[in-house]
Each structure stands twice: as C-alpha cells, then as structure tokens.
PDB file of N, CA and C in Angstrom:
ATOM      1  N   MET A   1     -44.066 -37.015 -27.343  1.00  0.00           N
ATOM      2  CA  MET A   1     -42.959 -36.160 -27.707  1.00  0.00           C
ATOM      3  C   MET A   1     -43.175 -35.691 -29.141  1.00  0.00           C
ATOM      4  N   ASP A   2     -42.988 -34.412 -29.368  1.00  0.00           N
ATOM      5  CA  ASP A   2     -43.083 -33.844 -30.717  1.00  0.00           C
ATOM      6  C   ASP A   2     -41.715 -33.935 -31.388  1.00  0.00           C
ATOM      7  N   TRP A   3     -41.749 -34.233 -32.688  1.00  0.00           N
ATOM      8  CA  TRP A   3     -40.521 -34.400 -33.461  1.00  0.00           C
ATOM      9  C   TRP A   3     -40.484 -33.413 -34.615  1.00  0.00           C
ATOM     10  N   LEU A   4     -39.286 -32.983 -34.975  1.00  0.00           N
ATOM     11  CA  LEU A   4     -39.061 -32.125 -36.142  1.00  0.00           C
ATOM     12  C   LEU A   4     -38.140 -32.856 -37.101  1.00  0.00           C
ATOM     13  N   ASN A   5     -38.429 -32.753 -38.397  1.00  0.00           N
ATOM     14  CA  ASN A   5     -37.495 -33.354 -39.350  1.00  0.00           C
ATOM     15  C   ASN A   5     -36.302 -32.409 -39.518  1.00  0.00           C
ATOM     16  N   VAL A   6     -35.246 -32.910 -40.091  1.00  0.00           N
ATOM     17  CA  VAL A   6     -33.986 -32.160 -40.178  1.00  0.00           C
ATOM     18  C   VAL A   6     -34.144 -30.820 -40.904  1.00  0.00           C
ATOM     19  N   PRO A   7     -34.858 -30.745 -42.036  1.00  0.00           N
ATOM     20  CA  PRO A   7     -35.023 -29.438 -42.672  1.00  0.00           C
ATOM     21  C   PRO A   7     -35.738 -28.414 -41.774  1.00  0.00           C
ATOM     22  N   ASP A   8     -36.705 -28.875 -40.979  1.00  0.00           N
ATOM     23  CA  ASP A   8     -37.392 -27.958 -40.066  1.00  0.00           C
ATOM     24  C   ASP A   8     -36.466 -27.478 -38.952  1.00  0.00           C
ATOM     25  N   VAL A   9     -35.608 -28.361 -38.470  1.00  0.00           N
ATOM     26  CA  VAL A   9     -34.626 -27.977 -37.449  1.00  0.00           C
ATOM     27  C   VAL A   9     -33.667 -26.947 -38.034  1.00  0.00           C
ATOM     28  N   ALA A  10     -33.202 -27.208 -39.246  1.00  0.00           N
ATOM     29  CA  ALA A  10     -32.285 -26.279 -39.910  1.00  0.00           C
ATOM     30  C   ALA A  10     -32.919 -24.903 -40.058  1.00  0.00           C
ATOM     31  N   GLU A  11     -34.179 -24.887 -40.454  1.00  0.00           N
ATOM     32  CA  GLU A  11     -34.880 -23.607 -40.608  1.00  0.00           C
ATOM     33  C   GLU A  11     -35.025 -22.911 -39.258  1.00  0.00           C
ATOM     34  N   GLY A  12     -35.373 -23.678 -38.231  1.00  0.00           N
ATOM     35  CA  GLY A  12     -35.535 -23.104 -36.897  1.00  0.00           C
ATOM     36  C   GLY A  12     -34.250 -22.543 -36.321  1.00  0.00           C
ATOM     37  N   LEU A  13     -33.138 -23.162 -36.668  1.00  0.00           N
ATOM     38  CA  LEU A  13     -31.840 -22.699 -36.178  1.00  0.00           C
ATOM     39  C   LEU A  13     -31.184 -21.682 -37.108  1.00  0.00           C
ATOM     40  N   GLY A  14     -31.713 -21.587 -38.337  1.00  0.00           N
ATOM     41  CA  GLY A  14     -31.124 -20.668 -39.307  1.00  0.00           C
ATOM     42  C   GLY A  14     -29.787 -21.153 -39.843  1.00  0.00           C
ATOM     43  N   VAL A  15     -29.658 -22.480 -39.977  1.00  0.00           N
ATOM     44  CA  VAL A  15     -28.429 -23.071 -40.485  1.00  0.00           C
ATOM     45  C   VAL A  15     -28.773 -24.020 -41.626  1.00  0.00           C
ATOM     46  N   PRO A  16     -27.788 -24.408 -42.436  1.00  0.00           N
ATOM     47  CA  PRO A  16     -28.063 -25.373 -43.504  1.00  0.00           C
ATOM     48  C   PRO A  16     -28.373 -26.769 -42.936  1.00  0.00           C
ATOM     49  N   VAL A  17     -29.067 -27.557 -43.713  1.00  0.00           N
ATOM     50  CA  VAL A  17     -29.400 -28.927 -43.335  1.00  0.00           C
ATOM     51  C   VAL A  17     -28.126 -29.713 -43.031  1.00  0.00           C
ATOM     52  N   THR A  18     -27.077 -29.461 -43.806  1.00  0.00           N
ATOM     53  CA  THR A  18     -25.815 -30.179 -43.589  1.00  0.00           C
ATOM     54  C   THR A  18     -25.243 -29.896 -42.198  1.00  0.00           C
ATOM     55  N   ARG A  19     -25.454 -28.698 -41.696  1.00  0.00           N
ATOM     56  CA  ARG A  19     -24.962 -28.351 -40.348  1.00  0.00           C
ATOM     57  C   ARG A  19     -25.722 -29.142 -39.284  1.00  0.00           C
ATOM     58  N   VAL A  20     -27.025 -29.306 -39.462  1.00  0.00           N
ATOM     59  CA  VAL A  20     -27.819 -30.087 -38.506  1.00  0.00           C
ATOM     60  C   VAL A  20     -27.351 -31.539 -38.522  1.00  0.00           C
ATOM     61  N   ARG A  21     -27.136 -32.080 -39.702  1.00  0.00           N
ATOM     62  CA  ARG A  21     -26.652 -33.465 -39.803  1.00  0.00           C
ATOM     63  C   ARG A  21     -25.277 -33.609 -39.133  1.00  0.00           C
ATOM     64  N   GLN A  22     -24.423 -32.597 -39.274  1.00  0.00           N
ATOM     65  CA  GLN A  22     -23.110 -32.615 -38.622  1.00  0.00           C
ATOM     66  C   GLN A  22     -23.273 -32.579 -37.106  1.00  0.00           C
ATOM     67  N   MET A  23     -24.202 -31.792 -36.601  1.00  0.00           N
ATOM     68  CA  MET A  23     -24.457 -31.723 -35.165  1.00  0.00           C
ATOM     69  C   MET A  23     -24.893 -33.090 -34.634  1.00  0.00           C
ATOM     70  N   VAL A  24     -25.705 -33.798 -35.413  1.00  0.00           N
ATOM     71  CA  VAL A  24     -26.137 -35.138 -35.021  1.00  0.00           C
ATOM     72  C   VAL A  24     -24.941 -36.090 -35.026  1.00  0.00           C
ATOM     73  N   ARG A  25     -24.106 -36.021 -36.059  1.00  0.00           N
ATOM     74  CA  ARG A  25     -22.904 -36.873 -36.120  1.00  0.00           C
ATOM     75  C   ARG A  25     -21.950 -36.575 -34.966  1.00  0.00           C
ATOM     76  N   ASP A  26     -21.823 -35.290 -34.615  1.00  0.00           N
ATOM     77  CA  ASP A  26     -20.938 -34.882 -33.522  1.00  0.00           C
ATOM     78  C   ASP A  26     -21.541 -35.151 -32.145  1.00  0.00           C
ATOM     79  N   ARG A  27     -22.794 -35.568 -32.130  1.00  0.00           N
ATOM     80  CA  ARG A  27     -23.540 -35.869 -30.906  1.00  0.00           C
ATOM     81  C   ARG A  27     -23.721 -34.647 -30.019  1.00  0.00           C
ATOM     82  N   THR A  28     -23.826 -33.470 -30.641  1.00  0.00           N
ATOM     83  CA  THR A  28     -24.205 -32.276 -29.891  1.00  0.00           C
ATOM     84  C   THR A  28     -25.708 -32.055 -29.999  1.00  0.00           C
ATOM     85  N   LEU A  29     -26.347 -32.881 -30.801  1.00  0.00           N
ATOM     86  CA  LEU A  29     -27.798 -32.884 -30.979  1.00  0.00           C
ATOM     87  C   LEU A  29     -28.179 -34.332 -31.255  1.00  0.00           C
ATOM     88  N   LEU A  30     -29.244 -34.798 -30.635  1.00  0.00           N
ATOM     89  CA  LEU A  30     -29.671 -36.182 -30.835  1.00  0.00           C
ATOM     90  C   LEU A  30     -30.830 -36.250 -31.811  1.00  0.00           C
ATOM     91  N   ALA A  31     -30.857 -37.311 -32.565  1.00  0.00           N
ATOM     92  CA  ALA A  31     -31.939 -37.558 -33.509  1.00  0.00           C
ATOM     93  C   ALA A  31     -32.259 -39.043 -33.487  1.00  0.00           C
ATOM     94  N   ARG A  32     -33.444 -39.370 -33.946  1.00  0.00           N
ATOM     95  CA  ARG A  32     -33.880 -40.761 -34.021  1.00  0.00           C
ATOM     96  C   ARG A  32     -34.635 -40.936 -35.331  1.00  0.00           C
ATOM     97  N   ARG A  33     -34.529 -42.099 -35.906  1.00  0.00           N
ATOM     98  CA  ARG A  33     -35.301 -42.391 -37.119  1.00  0.00           C
ATOM     99  C   ARG A  33     -36.723 -42.736 -36.709  1.00  0.00           C
ATOM    100  N   VAL A  34     -37.671 -41.992 -37.243  1.00  0.00           N
ATOM    101  CA  VAL A  34     -39.097 -42.222 -37.012  1.00  0.00           C
ATOM    102  C   VAL A  34     -39.713 -42.485 -38.374  1.00  0.00           C
ATOM    103  N   ASP A  35     -40.210 -43.688 -38.574  1.00  0.00           N
ATOM    104  CA  ASP A  35     -40.763 -44.094 -39.876  1.00  0.00           C
ATOM    105  C   ASP A  35     -39.750 -43.871 -40.994  1.00  0.00           C
ATOM    106  N   GLY A  36     -38.490 -44.138 -40.723  1.00  0.00           N
ATOM    107  CA  GLY A  36     -37.435 -44.033 -41.717  1.00  0.00           C
ATOM    108  C   GLY A  36     -36.901 -42.628 -41.950  1.00  0.00           C
ATOM    109  N   VAL A  37     -37.442 -41.635 -41.238  1.00  0.00           N
ATOM    110  CA  VAL A  37     -37.026 -40.242 -41.417  1.00  0.00           C
ATOM    111  C   VAL A  37     -36.286 -39.791 -40.158  1.00  0.00           C
ATOM    112  N   LEU A  38     -35.121 -39.175 -40.336  1.00  0.00           N
ATOM    113  CA  LEU A  38     -34.344 -38.672 -39.210  1.00  0.00           C
ATOM    114  C   LEU A  38     -35.049 -37.468 -38.597  1.00  0.00           C
ATOM    115  N   LYS A  39     -35.340 -37.566 -37.296  1.00  0.00           N
ATOM    116  CA  LYS A  39     -36.070 -36.491 -36.616  1.00  0.00           C
ATOM    117  C   LYS A  39     -35.401 -36.145 -35.295  1.00  0.00           C
ATOM    118  N   VAL A  40     -35.593 -34.898 -34.903  1.00  0.00           N
ATOM    119  CA  VAL A  40     -35.027 -34.351 -33.670  1.00  0.00           C
ATOM    120  C   VAL A  40     -36.182 -33.966 -32.756  1.00  0.00           C
ATOM    121  N   PRO A  41     -36.097 -34.245 -31.458  1.00  0.00           N
ATOM    122  CA  PRO A  41     -37.155 -33.797 -30.556  1.00  0.00           C
ATOM    123  C   PRO A  41     -37.318 -32.273 -30.608  1.00  0.00           C
ATOM    124  N   ALA A  42     -38.547 -31.823 -30.754  1.00  0.00           N
ATOM    125  CA  ALA A  42     -38.823 -30.382 -30.834  1.00  0.00           C
ATOM    126  C   ALA A  42     -38.375 -29.657 -29.568  1.00  0.00           C
ATOM    127  N   ALA A  43     -38.363 -30.350 -28.444  1.00  0.00           N
ATOM    128  CA  ALA A  43     -37.967 -29.736 -27.174  1.00  0.00           C
ATOM    129  C   ALA A  43     -36.501 -29.315 -27.148  1.00  0.00           C
ATOM    130  N   PHE A  44     -35.700 -29.825 -28.089  1.00  0.00           N
ATOM    131  CA  PHE A  44     -34.283 -29.461 -28.135  1.00  0.00           C
ATOM    132  C   PHE A  44     -34.044 -28.090 -28.761  1.00  0.00           C
ATOM    133  N   ILE A  45     -35.060 -27.533 -29.414  1.00  0.00           N
ATOM    134  CA  ILE A  45     -34.920 -26.239 -30.089  1.00  0.00           C
ATOM    135  C   ILE A  45     -35.790 -25.222 -29.357  1.00  0.00           C
ATOM    136  N   GLN A  46     -35.176 -24.114 -28.963  1.00  0.00           N
ATOM    137  CA  GLN A  46     -35.901 -23.087 -28.227  1.00  0.00           C
ATOM    138  C   GLN A  46     -35.404 -21.713 -28.661  1.00  0.00           C
ATOM    139  N   ASP A  47     -36.306 -20.859 -29.084  1.00  0.00           N
ATOM    140  CA  ASP A  47     -35.969 -19.485 -29.474  1.00  0.00           C
ATOM    141  C   ASP A  47     -34.860 -19.428 -30.515  1.00  0.00           C
ATOM    142  N   GLY A  48     -34.931 -20.307 -31.519  1.00  0.00           N
ATOM    143  CA  GLY A  48     -33.974 -20.283 -32.617  1.00  0.00           C
ATOM    144  C   GLY A  48     -32.596 -20.821 -32.292  1.00  0.00           C
ATOM    145  N   ALA A  49     -32.490 -21.582 -31.213  1.00  0.00           N
ATOM    146  CA  ALA A  49     -31.193 -22.149 -30.824  1.00  0.00           C
ATOM    147  C   ALA A  49     -31.413 -23.507 -30.163  1.00  0.00           C
ATOM    148  N   VAL A  50     -30.325 -24.269 -30.067  1.00  0.00           N
ATOM    149  CA  VAL A  50     -30.364 -25.510 -29.304  1.00  0.00           C
ATOM    150  C   VAL A  50     -30.496 -25.118 -27.832  1.00  0.00           C
ATOM    151  N   VAL A  51     -31.310 -25.841 -27.091  1.00  0.00           N
ATOM    152  CA  VAL A  51     -31.521 -25.542 -25.673  1.00  0.00           C
ATOM    153  C   VAL A  51     -30.170 -25.419 -24.970  1.00  0.00           C
ATOM    154  N   LYS A  52     -30.035 -24.362 -24.206  1.00  0.00           N
ATOM    155  CA  LYS A  52     -28.788 -24.066 -23.508  1.00  0.00           C
ATOM    156  C   LYS A  52     -28.378 -25.249 -22.630  1.00  0.00           C
ATOM    157  N   GLY A  53     -27.143 -25.667 -22.774  1.00  0.00           N
ATOM    158  CA  GLY A  53     -26.595 -26.732 -21.948  1.00  0.00           C
ATOM    159  C   GLY A  53     -26.780 -28.130 -22.497  1.00  0.00           C
ATOM    160  N   LEU A  54     -27.573 -28.293 -23.565  1.00  0.00           N
ATOM    161  CA  LEU A  54     -27.816 -29.635 -24.089  1.00  0.00           C
ATOM    162  C   LEU A  54     -26.546 -30.314 -24.598  1.00  0.00           C
ATOM    163  N   PRO A  55     -25.727 -29.663 -25.424  1.00  0.00           N
ATOM    164  CA  PRO A  55     -24.519 -30.363 -25.911  1.00  0.00           C
ATOM    165  C   PRO A  55     -23.611 -30.863 -24.784  1.00  0.00           C
ATOM    166  N   GLY A  56     -23.396 -30.061 -23.774  1.00  0.00           N
ATOM    167  CA  GLY A  56     -22.564 -30.478 -22.651  1.00  0.00           C
ATOM    168  C   GLY A  56     -23.191 -31.604 -21.857  1.00  0.00           C
ATOM    169  N   LEU A  57     -24.490 -31.543 -21.687  1.00  0.00           N
ATOM    170  CA  LEU A  57     -25.199 -32.605 -20.974  1.00  0.00           C
ATOM    171  C   LEU A  57     -25.108 -33.921 -21.743  1.00  0.00           C
ATOM    172  N   LEU A  58     -25.227 -33.846 -23.058  1.00  0.00           N
ATOM    173  CA  LEU A  58     -25.097 -35.057 -23.873  1.00  0.00           C
ATOM    174  C   LEU A  58     -23.712 -35.666 -23.706  1.00  0.00           C
ATOM    175  N   THR A  59     -22.688 -34.837 -23.654  1.00  0.00           N
ATOM    176  CA  THR A  59     -21.329 -35.333 -23.442  1.00  0.00           C
ATOM    177  C   THR A  59     -21.234 -36.065 -22.104  1.00  0.00           C
ATOM    178  N   LEU A  60     -21.835 -35.502 -21.063  1.00  0.00           N
ATOM    179  CA  LEU A  60     -21.825 -36.163 -19.757  1.00  0.00           C
ATOM    180  C   LEU A  60     -22.515 -37.524 -19.822  1.00  0.00           C
ATOM    181  N   LEU A  61     -23.652 -37.585 -20.503  1.00  0.00           N
ATOM    182  CA  LEU A  61     -24.385 -38.852 -20.606  1.00  0.00           C
ATOM    183  C   LEU A  61     -23.590 -39.892 -21.380  1.00  0.00           C
ATOM    184  N   PHE A  62     -22.961 -39.470 -22.480  1.00  0.00           N
ATOM    185  CA  PHE A  62     -22.174 -40.414 -23.272  1.00  0.00           C
ATOM    186  C   PHE A  62     -20.948 -40.877 -22.494  1.00  0.00           C
ATOM    187  N   ASP A  63     -20.340 -39.969 -21.736  1.00  0.00           N
ATOM    188  CA  ASP A  63     -19.194 -40.340 -20.905  1.00  0.00           C
ATOM    189  C   ASP A  63     -19.604 -41.335 -19.816  1.00  0.00           C
ATOM    190  N   ALA A  64     -20.872 -41.279 -19.402  1.00  0.00           N
ATOM    191  CA  ALA A  64     -21.385 -42.211 -18.389  1.00  0.00           C
ATOM    192  C   ALA A  64     -21.762 -43.552 -19.004  1.00  0.00           C
ATOM    193  N   GLY A  65     -21.596 -43.682 -20.320  1.00  0.00           N
ATOM    194  CA  GLY A  65     -21.857 -44.957 -20.974  1.00  0.00           C
ATOM    195  C   GLY A  65     -23.209 -45.080 -21.647  1.00  0.00           C
ATOM    196  N   TYR A  66     -23.954 -44.005 -21.682  1.00  0.00           N
ATOM    197  CA  TYR A  66     -25.263 -44.048 -22.334  1.00  0.00           C
ATOM    198  C   TYR A  66     -25.089 -44.046 -23.849  1.00  0.00           C
ATOM    199  N   ASN A  67     -25.982 -44.745 -24.560  1.00  0.00           N
ATOM    200  CA  ASN A  67     -26.013 -44.637 -26.017  1.00  0.00           C
ATOM    201  C   ASN A  67     -27.082 -43.597 -26.380  1.00  0.00           C
ATOM    202  N   ASP A  68     -27.272 -43.333 -27.660  1.00  0.00           N
ATOM    203  CA  ASP A  68     -28.208 -42.284 -28.080  1.00  0.00           C
ATOM    204  C   ASP A  68     -29.624 -42.531 -27.564  1.00  0.00           C
ATOM    205  N   ASP A  69     -30.123 -43.770 -27.707  1.00  0.00           N
ATOM    206  CA  ASP A  69     -31.489 -44.073 -27.276  1.00  0.00           C
ATOM    207  C   ASP A  69     -31.643 -43.946 -25.764  1.00  0.00           C
ATOM    208  N   GLU A  70     -30.660 -44.429 -25.017  1.00  0.00           N
ATOM    209  CA  GLU A  70     -30.718 -44.317 -23.558  1.00  0.00           C
ATOM    210  C   GLU A  70     -30.678 -42.854 -23.120  1.00  0.00           C
ATOM    211  N   ALA A  71     -29.857 -42.043 -23.794  1.00  0.00           N
ATOM    212  CA  ALA A  71     -29.787 -40.619 -23.462  1.00  0.00           C
ATOM    213  C   ALA A  71     -31.122 -39.931 -23.738  1.00  0.00           C
ATOM    214  N   LEU A  72     -31.731 -40.239 -24.889  1.00  0.00           N
ATOM    215  CA  LEU A  72     -33.045 -39.656 -25.187  1.00  0.00           C
ATOM    216  C   LEU A  72     -34.065 -40.060 -24.139  1.00  0.00           C
ATOM    217  N   ASP A  73     -34.075 -41.335 -23.781  1.00  0.00           N
ATOM    218  CA  ASP A  73     -35.028 -41.803 -22.770  1.00  0.00           C
ATOM    219  C   ASP A  73     -34.798 -41.091 -21.441  1.00  0.00           C
ATOM    220  N   TRP A  74     -33.539 -40.931 -21.021  1.00  0.00           N
ATOM    221  CA  TRP A  74     -33.236 -40.260 -19.757  1.00  0.00           C
ATOM    222  C   TRP A  74     -33.688 -38.795 -19.790  1.00  0.00           C
ATOM    223  N   LEU A  75     -33.430 -38.126 -20.904  1.00  0.00           N
ATOM    224  CA  LEU A  75     -33.786 -36.710 -21.019  1.00  0.00           C
ATOM    225  C   LEU A  75     -35.286 -36.464 -20.922  1.00  0.00           C
ATOM    226  N   PHE A  76     -36.087 -37.442 -21.347  1.00  0.00           N
ATOM    227  CA  PHE A  76     -37.539 -37.251 -21.371  1.00  0.00           C
ATOM    228  C   PHE A  76     -38.270 -38.061 -20.301  1.00  0.00           C
ATOM    229  N   ARG A  77     -37.536 -38.668 -19.384  1.00  0.00           N
ATOM    230  CA  ARG A  77     -38.150 -39.429 -18.290  1.00  0.00           C
ATOM    231  C   ARG A  77     -38.551 -38.470 -17.171  1.00  0.00           C
ATOM    232  N   GLU A  78     -39.791 -38.594 -16.705  1.00  0.00           N
ATOM    233  CA  GLU A  78     -40.270 -37.769 -15.592  1.00  0.00           C
ATOM    234  C   GLU A  78     -39.423 -38.022 -14.351  1.00  0.00           C
ATOM    235  N   ASP A  79     -39.076 -36.942 -13.680  1.00  0.00           N
ATOM    236  CA  ASP A  79     -38.314 -37.043 -12.439  1.00  0.00           C
ATOM    237  C   ASP A  79     -39.000 -36.143 -11.412  1.00  0.00           C
ATOM    238  N   PRO A  80     -39.755 -36.734 -10.489  1.00  0.00           N
ATOM    239  CA  PRO A  80     -40.503 -35.923  -9.519  1.00  0.00           C
ATOM    240  C   PRO A  80     -39.616 -35.030  -8.669  1.00  0.00           C
ATOM    241  N   SER A  81     -38.349 -35.378  -8.512  1.00  0.00           N
ATOM    242  CA  SER A  81     -37.476 -34.549  -7.683  1.00  0.00           C
ATOM    243  C   SER A  81     -36.978 -33.306  -8.416  1.00  0.00           C
ATOM    244  N   LEU A  82     -37.174 -33.231  -9.734  1.00  0.00           N
ATOM    245  CA  LEU A  82     -36.711 -32.030 -10.455  1.00  0.00           C
ATOM    246  C   LEU A  82     -37.657 -30.836 -10.295  1.00  0.00           C
ATOM    247  N   PRO A  83     -38.870 -30.809 -10.446  1.00  0.00           N
ATOM    248  CA  PRO A  83     -39.855 -31.729 -11.045  1.00  0.00           C
ATOM    249  C   PRO A  83     -39.857 -31.615 -12.566  1.00  0.00           C
ATOM    250  N   GLY A  84     -40.499 -32.584 -13.199  1.00  0.00           N
ATOM    251  CA  GLY A  84     -40.573 -32.617 -14.659  1.00  0.00           C
ATOM    252  C   GLY A  84     -39.490 -33.513 -15.229  1.00  0.00           C
ATOM    253  N   THR A  85     -39.121 -33.242 -16.465  1.00  0.00           N
ATOM    254  CA  THR A  85     -38.092 -34.032 -17.131  1.00  0.00           C
ATOM    255  C   THR A  85     -36.794 -33.223 -17.185  1.00  0.00           C
ATOM    256  N   PRO A  86     -35.664 -33.902 -17.361  1.00  0.00           N
ATOM    257  CA  PRO A  86     -34.406 -33.160 -17.477  1.00  0.00           C
ATOM    258  C   PRO A  86     -34.423 -32.140 -18.621  1.00  0.00           C
ATOM    259  N   VAL A  87     -35.033 -32.476 -19.752  1.00  0.00           N
ATOM    260  CA  VAL A  87     -35.046 -31.524 -20.869  1.00  0.00           C
ATOM    261  C   VAL A  87     -35.912 -30.300 -20.532  1.00  0.00           C
ATOM    262  N   GLN A  88     -36.979 -30.497 -19.766  1.00  0.00           N
ATOM    263  CA  GLN A  88     -37.783 -29.354 -19.326  1.00  0.00           C
ATOM    264  C   GLN A  88     -36.968 -28.464 -18.397  1.00  0.00           C
ATOM    265  N   ALA A  89     -36.212 -29.082 -17.512  1.00  0.00           N
ATOM    266  CA  ALA A  89     -35.381 -28.315 -16.592  1.00  0.00           C
ATOM    267  C   ALA A  89     -34.338 -27.496 -17.355  1.00  0.00           C
ATOM    268  N   LEU A  90     -33.734 -28.083 -18.392  1.00  0.00           N
ATOM    269  CA  LEU A  90     -32.783 -27.332 -19.216  1.00  0.00           C
ATOM    270  C   LEU A  90     -33.467 -26.126 -19.850  1.00  0.00           C
ATOM    271  N   ALA A  91     -34.654 -26.352 -20.419  1.00  0.00           N
ATOM    272  CA  ALA A  91     -35.380 -25.274 -21.095  1.00  0.00           C
ATOM    273  C   ALA A  91     -35.767 -24.160 -20.123  1.00  0.00           C
ATOM    274  N   GLU A  92     -35.929 -24.517 -18.857  1.00  0.00           N
ATOM    275  CA  GLU A  92     -36.309 -23.530 -17.834  1.00  0.00           C
ATOM    276  C   GLU A  92     -35.093 -22.972 -17.101  1.00  0.00           C
ATOM    277  N   ASN A  93     -33.914 -23.154 -17.682  1.00  0.00           N
ATOM    278  CA  ASN A  93     -32.662 -22.628 -17.138  1.00  0.00           C
ATOM    279  C   ASN A  93     -32.340 -23.205 -15.758  1.00  0.00           C
ATOM    280  N   ARG A  94     -32.642 -24.489 -15.582  1.00  0.00           N
ATOM    281  CA  ARG A  94     -32.288 -25.194 -14.352  1.00  0.00           C
ATOM    282  C   ARG A  94     -31.274 -26.294 -14.669  1.00  0.00           C
ATOM    283  N   GLY A  95     -30.347 -25.982 -15.549  1.00  0.00           N
ATOM    284  CA  GLY A  95     -29.399 -26.963 -16.041  1.00  0.00           C
ATOM    285  C   GLY A  95     -28.385 -27.442 -15.026  1.00  0.00           C
ATOM    286  N   LYS A  96     -28.081 -26.625 -14.030  1.00  0.00           N
ATOM    287  CA  LYS A  96     -27.063 -27.003 -13.049  1.00  0.00           C
ATOM    288  C   LYS A  96     -27.451 -28.305 -12.336  1.00  0.00           C
ATOM    289  N   GLU A  97     -28.698 -28.406 -11.907  1.00  0.00           N
ATOM    290  CA  GLU A  97     -29.158 -29.611 -11.215  1.00  0.00           C
ATOM    291  C   GLU A  97     -29.181 -30.812 -12.158  1.00  0.00           C
ATOM    292  N   VAL A  98     -29.553 -30.588 -13.408  1.00  0.00           N
ATOM    293  CA  VAL A  98     -29.579 -31.673 -14.390  1.00  0.00           C
ATOM    294  C   VAL A  98     -28.159 -32.176 -14.643  1.00  0.00           C
ATOM    295  N   ARG A  99     -27.216 -31.286 -14.797  1.00  0.00           N
ATOM    296  CA  ARG A  99     -25.817 -31.681 -15.006  1.00  0.00           C
ATOM    297  C   ARG A  99     -25.278 -32.455 -13.807  1.00  0.00           C
ATOM    298  N   ARG A 100     -25.643 -32.017 -12.611  1.00  0.00           N
ATOM    299  CA  ARG A 100     -25.192 -32.697 -11.400  1.00  0.00           C
ATOM    300  C   ARG A 100     -25.702 -34.147 -11.398  1.00  0.00           C
ATOM    301  N   ARG A 101     -26.947 -34.346 -11.795  1.00  0.00           N
ATOM    302  CA  ARG A 101     -27.509 -35.700 -11.847  1.00  0.00           C
ATOM    303  C   ARG A 101     -26.821 -36.544 -12.917  1.00  0.00           C
ATOM    304  N   ALA A 102     -26.543 -35.927 -14.061  1.00  0.00           N
ATOM    305  CA  ALA A 102     -25.887 -36.655 -15.140  1.00  0.00           C
ATOM    306  C   ALA A 102     -24.467 -37.054 -14.743  1.00  0.00           C
ATOM    307  N   GLN A 103     -23.768 -36.186 -14.018  1.00  0.00           N
ATOM    308  CA  GLN A 103     -22.425 -36.512 -13.553  1.00  0.00           C
ATOM    309  C   GLN A 103     -22.452 -37.695 -12.597  1.00  0.00           C
ATOM    310  N   ALA A 104     -23.472 -37.766 -11.763  1.00  0.00           N
ATOM    311  CA  ALA A 104     -23.583 -38.853 -10.788  1.00  0.00           C
ATOM    312  C   ALA A 104     -23.840 -40.200 -11.465  1.00  0.00           C
ATOM    313  N   LEU A 105     -24.360 -40.182 -12.688  1.00  0.00           N
ATOM    314  CA  LEU A 105     -24.642 -41.432 -13.393  1.00  0.00           C
ATOM    315  C   LEU A 105     -23.373 -42.213 -13.691  1.00  0.00           C
ATOM    316  N   GLY A 106     -22.271 -41.519 -13.818  1.00  0.00           N
ATOM    317  CA  GLY A 106     -21.024 -42.175 -14.174  1.00  0.00           C
ATOM    318  C   GLY A 106     -20.365 -42.926 -13.012  1.00  0.00           C
ATOM    319  N   PHE A 107     -20.923 -42.800 -11.823  1.00  0.00           N
ATOM    320  CA  PHE A 107     -20.297 -43.440 -10.645  1.00  0.00           C
ATOM    321  C   PHE A 107     -21.092 -44.631 -10.184  1.00  0.00           C
TER     322      PHE A 107
END
C-alpha cells in the first residue's frame, strides 16, 4: 500500500493541512502512523478529491463496530467476489456493492 503524508494529501486536495487533520479527527478520512508520521493511504485520493463514497462507507464500518485499523484492513483486503479490494471498487465507481457489504457487517 502506498502512503501519503498529511502535507501531500493537503496539496492533492487543495486544502490546508489543518483541514486534512480535521478530516482524520472526524473520521471521514483514515490515517495511520507509519514510523511516527501520520499518513493516509494514497488510494483514498483520486483526481484531487477523496474517493467518492469513502466518508459514508467509513461511517458504515464504524457503526458496525470496526475501529480505524480494522476498517483500513477491510478496505484493502482482497475480495474475489468483488473482484479486488473494496477501496478499488470505490475508485472504479462500484460503491453500491461495497456499501451493501459494509451494511451487512453490522448484522
């Protein structure tokens, strides 16, 4: 998985660094500390924006009881029935099926 540091994410989105940090605090964007530096998966940023549907999908995962690390692992876990990973499906505008799977996790 490729990672971007917060200033690079801010530049890619065209927003201040403080806005990216707020998005992480609000859990509309996930980040992980890598070697002590807060980083965001590069796959979450596409064409100067957060991948369509990611914030809502994160809400579904958190409502299902997932923590940040579990949500990241789920988003990047290969799923042969999709095919690919849930984050790839979001990037390819196949979010409806990903959301349906995330909703089922809560039951």
